[in-house]
Amino acid sequence: MRILLAEDDPLLGDGLQAGLRQLGFQVDWVRDGEAAEYELRSLVYAAAVLDLGMPRKNGLDVLASIRKAEVSCPVLILTARDAVADRIRGLDQGADDYVIKPVDLNELAARLRALIRRAHGQPNENLEAQDILLDPGARSVKQAGSIVEVSTREFDLLLTFMLNPDRVLSREQIEQHLYSWGQEVDSNAIEVHIHNLRKKLGATSILTVRGVGYMLPKEGRTS
């Protein structure tokens, strides 16, 4: 899941980026409000972590601007401001969650996963499609009750499909979900990962829609 981190504190930003990457997120990190707004308007992120006290443009103004532009990305405000009035203002401006610094990294990751699930209409902690059960927190996959061993990238790809069941995703959309800035993408990387998932989950688990992209049906198919 690719997220945007907007935090001007270099030590905190570096720690959050490294920690969230270890917990399975692809993280793009910006250090000022104008850069945050530009990225949120330009790319599709699964979620954003937004500090309020940033240079060039504060977080509340960024939030108000992207909501006015109908950017629907879930936003979690992360700030040292603990006044109730600040929290109310942030939520009223369109934030989806609000966390006071310092924050436990595992809690932050859990809150982000919950925001992303809800944004895709998935209220439950675990995702289910066909006979596949995916646990985003534990980063585990089961099929018909049996554990399926998948690579990190295969898990991220399967998670992307299971957040969007019955929806055709183009190669470009998939790449945007799987890769953050600076990561080199081989020309056939997506096809290789899909091929590997089909070998492990079944040939019809992920369908090719010619000329458009790929889709994971919610219900299983026999042919």
GROMACS .gro file of C-alpha atoms in nm:
model
  223
    1MET     CA    1   0.000   0.000   0.000
    2ARG     CA    2   0.153   0.328  -0.110
    3ILE     CA    3   0.109   0.620   0.128
    4LEU     CA    4   0.224   0.980   0.144
    5LEU     CA    5   0.404   1.100   0.459
    6ALA     CA    6   0.409   1.478   0.505
    7GLU     CA    7   0.637   1.562   0.798
    8ASP     CA    8   0.898   1.839   0.825
    9ASP     CA    9   1.090   1.699   1.125
   10PRO     CA   10   1.383   1.510   0.964
   11LEU     CA   11   1.438   1.266   1.250
   12LEU     CA   12   1.071   1.182   1.296
   13GLY     CA   13   1.009   1.165   0.922
   14ASP     CA   14   1.303   0.932   0.866
   15GLY     CA   15   1.193   0.708   1.152
   16LEU     CA   16   0.832   0.693   1.035
   17GLN     CA   17   0.931   0.622   0.676
   18ALA     CA   18   1.167   0.341   0.777
   19GLY     CA   19   0.926   0.193   1.030
   20LEU     CA   20   0.621   0.200   0.804
   21ARG     CA   21   0.822   0.041   0.524
   22GLN     CA   22   0.915  -0.244   0.759
   23LEU     CA   23   0.544  -0.288   0.831
   24GLY     CA   24   0.462  -0.327   0.463
   25PHE     CA   25   0.388   0.025   0.336
   26GLN     CA   26   0.545   0.197   0.039
   27VAL     CA   27   0.618   0.548   0.166
   28ASP     CA   28   0.676   0.872  -0.026
   29TRP     CA   29   0.802   1.140   0.216
   30VAL     CA   30   0.764   1.516   0.164
   31ARG     CA   31   0.875   1.788   0.404
   32ASP     CA   32   0.645   2.085   0.336
   33GLY     CA   33   0.279   2.155   0.276
   34GLU     CA   34   0.304   2.268  -0.084
   35ALA     CA   35   0.484   1.949  -0.181
   36ALA     CA   36   0.222   1.744   0.005
   37GLU     CA   37  -0.063   1.913  -0.178
   38TYR     CA   38   0.108   1.871  -0.515
   39GLU     CA   39   0.162   1.498  -0.462
   40LEU     CA   40  -0.190   1.436  -0.335
   41ARG     CA   41  -0.333   1.614  -0.638
   42SER     CA   42  -0.098   1.433  -0.881
   43LEU     CA   43  -0.092   1.071  -0.764
   44VAL     CA   44  -0.338   0.823  -0.615
   45TYR     CA   45  -0.232   0.722  -0.265
   46ALA     CA   46  -0.393   0.461  -0.042
   47ALA     CA   47  -0.368   0.708   0.248
   48ALA     CA   48  -0.174   1.009   0.373
   49VAL     CA   49  -0.015   1.097   0.707
   50LEU     CA   50  -0.027   1.475   0.737
   51ASP     CA   51   0.154   1.690   0.994
   52LEU     CA   52  -0.016   2.021   1.074
   53GLY     CA   53   0.283   2.245   1.145
   54MET     CA   54   0.465   2.228   0.813
   55PRO     CA   55   0.650   2.509   0.631
   56ARG     CA   56   0.520   2.676   0.314
   57LYS     CA   57   0.162   2.561   0.382
   58ASN     CA   58   0.017   2.421   0.703
   59GLY     CA   59  -0.155   2.086   0.711
   60LEU     CA   60  -0.507   2.219   0.767
   61ASP     CA   61  -0.481   2.441   0.459
   62VAL     CA   62  -0.350   2.146   0.258
   63LEU     CA   63  -0.641   1.937   0.379
   64ALA     CA   64  -0.898   2.202   0.294
   65SER     CA   65  -0.747   2.250  -0.052
   66ILE     CA   66  -0.741   1.883  -0.151
   67ARG     CA   67  -1.094   1.825  -0.024
   68LYS     CA   68  -1.213   2.124  -0.227
   69ALA     CA   69  -1.045   1.960  -0.526
   70GLU     CA   70  -1.235   1.637  -0.444
   71VAL     CA   71  -0.924   1.437  -0.360
   72SER     CA   72  -1.071   1.147  -0.164
   73CYS     CA   73  -0.749   0.998  -0.024
   74PRO     CA   74  -0.794   0.904   0.344
   75VAL     CA   75  -0.595   1.146   0.562
   76LEU     CA   76  -0.460   1.081   0.909
   77ILE     CA   77  -0.345   1.396   1.088
   78LEU     CA   78  -0.033   1.346   1.299
   79THR     CA   79   0.050   1.644   1.519
   80ALA     CA   80   0.177   1.766   1.854
   81ARG     CA   81  -0.132   1.987   1.890
   82ASP     CA   82  -0.354   1.819   2.148
   83ALA     CA   83  -0.618   2.089   2.197
   84VAL     CA   84  -0.971   1.963   2.138
   85ALA     CA   85  -1.044   2.263   1.917
   86ASP     CA   86  -0.756   2.168   1.684
   87ARG     CA   87  -0.883   1.812   1.658
   88ILE     CA   88  -1.236   1.927   1.582
   89ARG     CA   89  -1.112   2.168   1.317
   90GLY     CA   90  -0.902   1.898   1.154
   91LEU     CA   91  -1.188   1.651   1.141
   92ASP     CA   92  -1.427   1.916   1.013
   93GLN     CA   93  -1.181   2.004   0.736
   94GLY     CA   94  -1.199   1.646   0.609
   95ALA     CA   95  -0.947   1.442   0.808
   96ASP     CA   96  -1.039   1.078   0.861
   97ASP     CA   97  -0.837   1.023   1.180
   98TYR     CA   98  -0.628   1.225   1.423
   99VAL     CA   99  -0.326   1.108   1.624
  100ILE     CA  100  -0.122   1.303   1.878
  101LYS     CA  101   0.258   1.277   1.878
  102PRO     CA  102   0.436   1.075   1.999
  103VAL     CA  103   0.258   0.777   1.846
  104ASP     CA  104   0.328   0.407   1.863
  105LEU     CA  105   0.434   0.291   1.518
  106ASN     CA  106   0.222  -0.025   1.527
  107GLU     CA  107  -0.085   0.178   1.625
  108LEU     CA  108  -0.020   0.420   1.340
  109ALA     CA  109   0.008   0.130   1.095
  110ALA     CA  110  -0.314  -0.025   1.228
  111ARG     CA  111  -0.499   0.304   1.194
  112LEU     CA  112  -0.375   0.342   0.836
  113ARG     CA  113  -0.484  -0.011   0.747
  114ALA     CA  114  -0.830   0.060   0.892
  115LEU     CA  115  -0.860   0.385   0.694
  116ILE     CA  116  -0.760   0.211   0.373
  117ARG     CA  117  -1.002  -0.077   0.428
  118ARG     CA  118  -1.292   0.157   0.496
  119ALA     CA  119  -1.208   0.369   0.194
  120HIS     CA  120  -1.251   0.055  -0.018
  121GLY     CA  121  -1.574  -0.048   0.152
  122GLN     CA  122  -1.403  -0.326   0.347
  123PRO     CA  123  -1.505  -0.296   0.715
  124ASN     CA  124  -1.349  -0.620   0.838
  125GLU     CA  125  -0.989  -0.665   0.950
  126ASN     CA  126  -0.936  -0.961   0.718
  127LEU     CA  127  -1.012  -0.953   0.346
  128GLU     CA  128  -1.191  -1.240   0.175
  129ALA     CA  129  -1.244  -1.324  -0.191
  130GLN     CA  130  -1.301  -1.661  -0.356
  131ASP     CA  131  -1.151  -1.905  -0.103
  132ILE     CA  132  -0.867  -1.668  -0.015
  133LEU     CA  133  -0.830  -1.505   0.327
  134LEU     CA  134  -0.577  -1.222   0.361
  135ASP     CA  135  -0.472  -1.069   0.692
  136PRO     CA  136  -0.309  -0.728   0.625
  137GLY     CA  137  -0.182  -0.690   0.982
  138ALA     CA  138  -0.011  -1.027   0.999
  139ARG     CA  139   0.069  -1.013   0.626
  140SER     CA  140  -0.050  -1.369   0.585
  141VAL     CA  141  -0.248  -1.549   0.314
  142LYS     CA  142  -0.463  -1.857   0.345
  143GLN     CA  143  -0.652  -2.047   0.078
  144ALA     CA  144  -0.919  -2.295   0.183
  145GLY     CA  145  -0.772  -2.281   0.533
  146SER     CA  146  -0.414  -2.358   0.430
  147ILE     CA  147  -0.128  -2.111   0.452
  148VAL     CA  148   0.006  -1.989   0.117
  149GLU     CA  149   0.364  -1.864   0.113
  150VAL     CA  150   0.400  -1.549  -0.094
  151SER     CA  151   0.679  -1.296  -0.141
  152THR     CA  152   0.653  -0.940  -0.010
  153ARG     CA  153   0.569  -0.803  -0.353
  154GLU     CA  154   0.321  -1.083  -0.425
  155PHE     CA  155   0.145  -1.007  -0.096
  156ASP     CA  156   0.123  -0.638  -0.181
  157LEU     CA  157  -0.015  -0.718  -0.525
  158LEU     CA  158  -0.274  -0.959  -0.385
  159LEU     CA  159  -0.373  -0.701  -0.123
  160THR     CA  160  -0.427  -0.445  -0.399
  161PHE     CA  161  -0.655  -0.683  -0.585
  162MET     CA  162  -0.848  -0.786  -0.273
  163LEU     CA  163  -0.911  -0.424  -0.180
  164ASN     CA  164  -1.061  -0.386  -0.527
  165PRO     CA  165  -1.248  -0.712  -0.601
  166ASP     CA  166  -1.428  -0.734  -0.936
  167ARG     CA  167  -1.254  -0.414  -1.046
  168VAL     CA  168  -1.024  -0.410  -1.348
  169LEU     CA  169  -0.689  -0.250  -1.264
  170SER     CA  170  -0.452  -0.131  -1.533
  171ARG     CA  171  -0.081  -0.203  -1.519
  172GLU     CA  172  -0.017   0.164  -1.440
  173GLN     CA  173  -0.264   0.163  -1.151
  174ILE     CA  174  -0.104  -0.150  -1.007
  175GLU     CA  175   0.244   0.001  -1.030
  176GLN     CA  176   0.126   0.314  -0.849
  177HIS     CA  177   0.002   0.097  -0.562
  178LEU     CA  178   0.315  -0.117  -0.538
  179TYR     CA  179   0.611   0.114  -0.593
  180SER     CA  180   0.724   0.434  -0.423
  181TRP     CA  181   0.964   0.698  -0.554
  182GLY     CA  182   1.300   0.577  -0.678
  183GLN     CA  183   1.207   0.211  -0.704
  184GLU     CA  184   1.298   0.067  -1.042
  185VAL     CA  185   1.020  -0.130  -1.208
  186ASP     CA  186   1.113  -0.398  -1.460
  187SER     CA  187   0.905  -0.390  -1.777
  188ASN     CA  188   0.746  -0.729  -1.704
  189ALA     CA  189   0.750  -0.719  -1.323
  190ILE     CA  190   0.371  -0.704  -1.281
  191GLU     CA  191   0.318  -0.992  -1.524
  192VAL     CA  192   0.576  -1.203  -1.338
  193HIS     CA  193   0.412  -1.143  -1.000
  194ILE     CA  194   0.066  -1.222  -1.139
  195HIS     CA  195   0.202  -1.539  -1.299
  196ASN     CA  196   0.347  -1.647  -0.962
  197LEU     CA  197   0.022  -1.575  -0.777
  198ARG     CA  198  -0.174  -1.778  -1.032
  199LYS     CA  199   0.062  -2.072  -0.978
  200LYS     CA  200   0.001  -2.056  -0.604
  201LEU     CA  201  -0.370  -1.965  -0.595
  202GLY     CA  202  -0.504  -2.112  -0.918
  203ALA     CA  203  -0.501  -2.015  -1.283
  204THR     CA  204  -0.839  -1.837  -1.264
  205SER     CA  205  -0.777  -1.651  -0.938
  206ILE     CA  206  -0.668  -1.341  -1.133
  207LEU     CA  207  -0.816  -1.275  -1.474
  208THR     CA  208  -0.665  -1.089  -1.768
  209VAL     CA  209  -0.892  -0.835  -1.934
  210ARG     CA  210  -0.728  -0.792  -2.272
  211GLY     CA  211  -0.624  -0.441  -2.354
  212VAL     CA  212  -0.730  -0.311  -2.013
  213GLY     CA  213  -0.562  -0.488  -1.722
  214TYR     CA  214  -0.628  -0.749  -1.455
  215MET     CA  215  -0.907  -0.837  -1.213
  216LEU     CA  216  -0.957  -1.059  -0.910
  217PRO     CA  217  -1.319  -1.182  -0.906
  218LYS     CA  218  -1.489  -1.179  -0.568
  219GLU     CA  219  -1.637  -1.520  -0.638
  220GLY     CA  220  -1.426  -1.809  -0.761
  221ARG     CA  221  -1.443  -1.941  -1.117
  222THR     CA  222  -1.394  -2.293  -1.238
  223SER     CA  223  -1.266  -2.211  -1.585
   0.00000   0.00000   0.00000
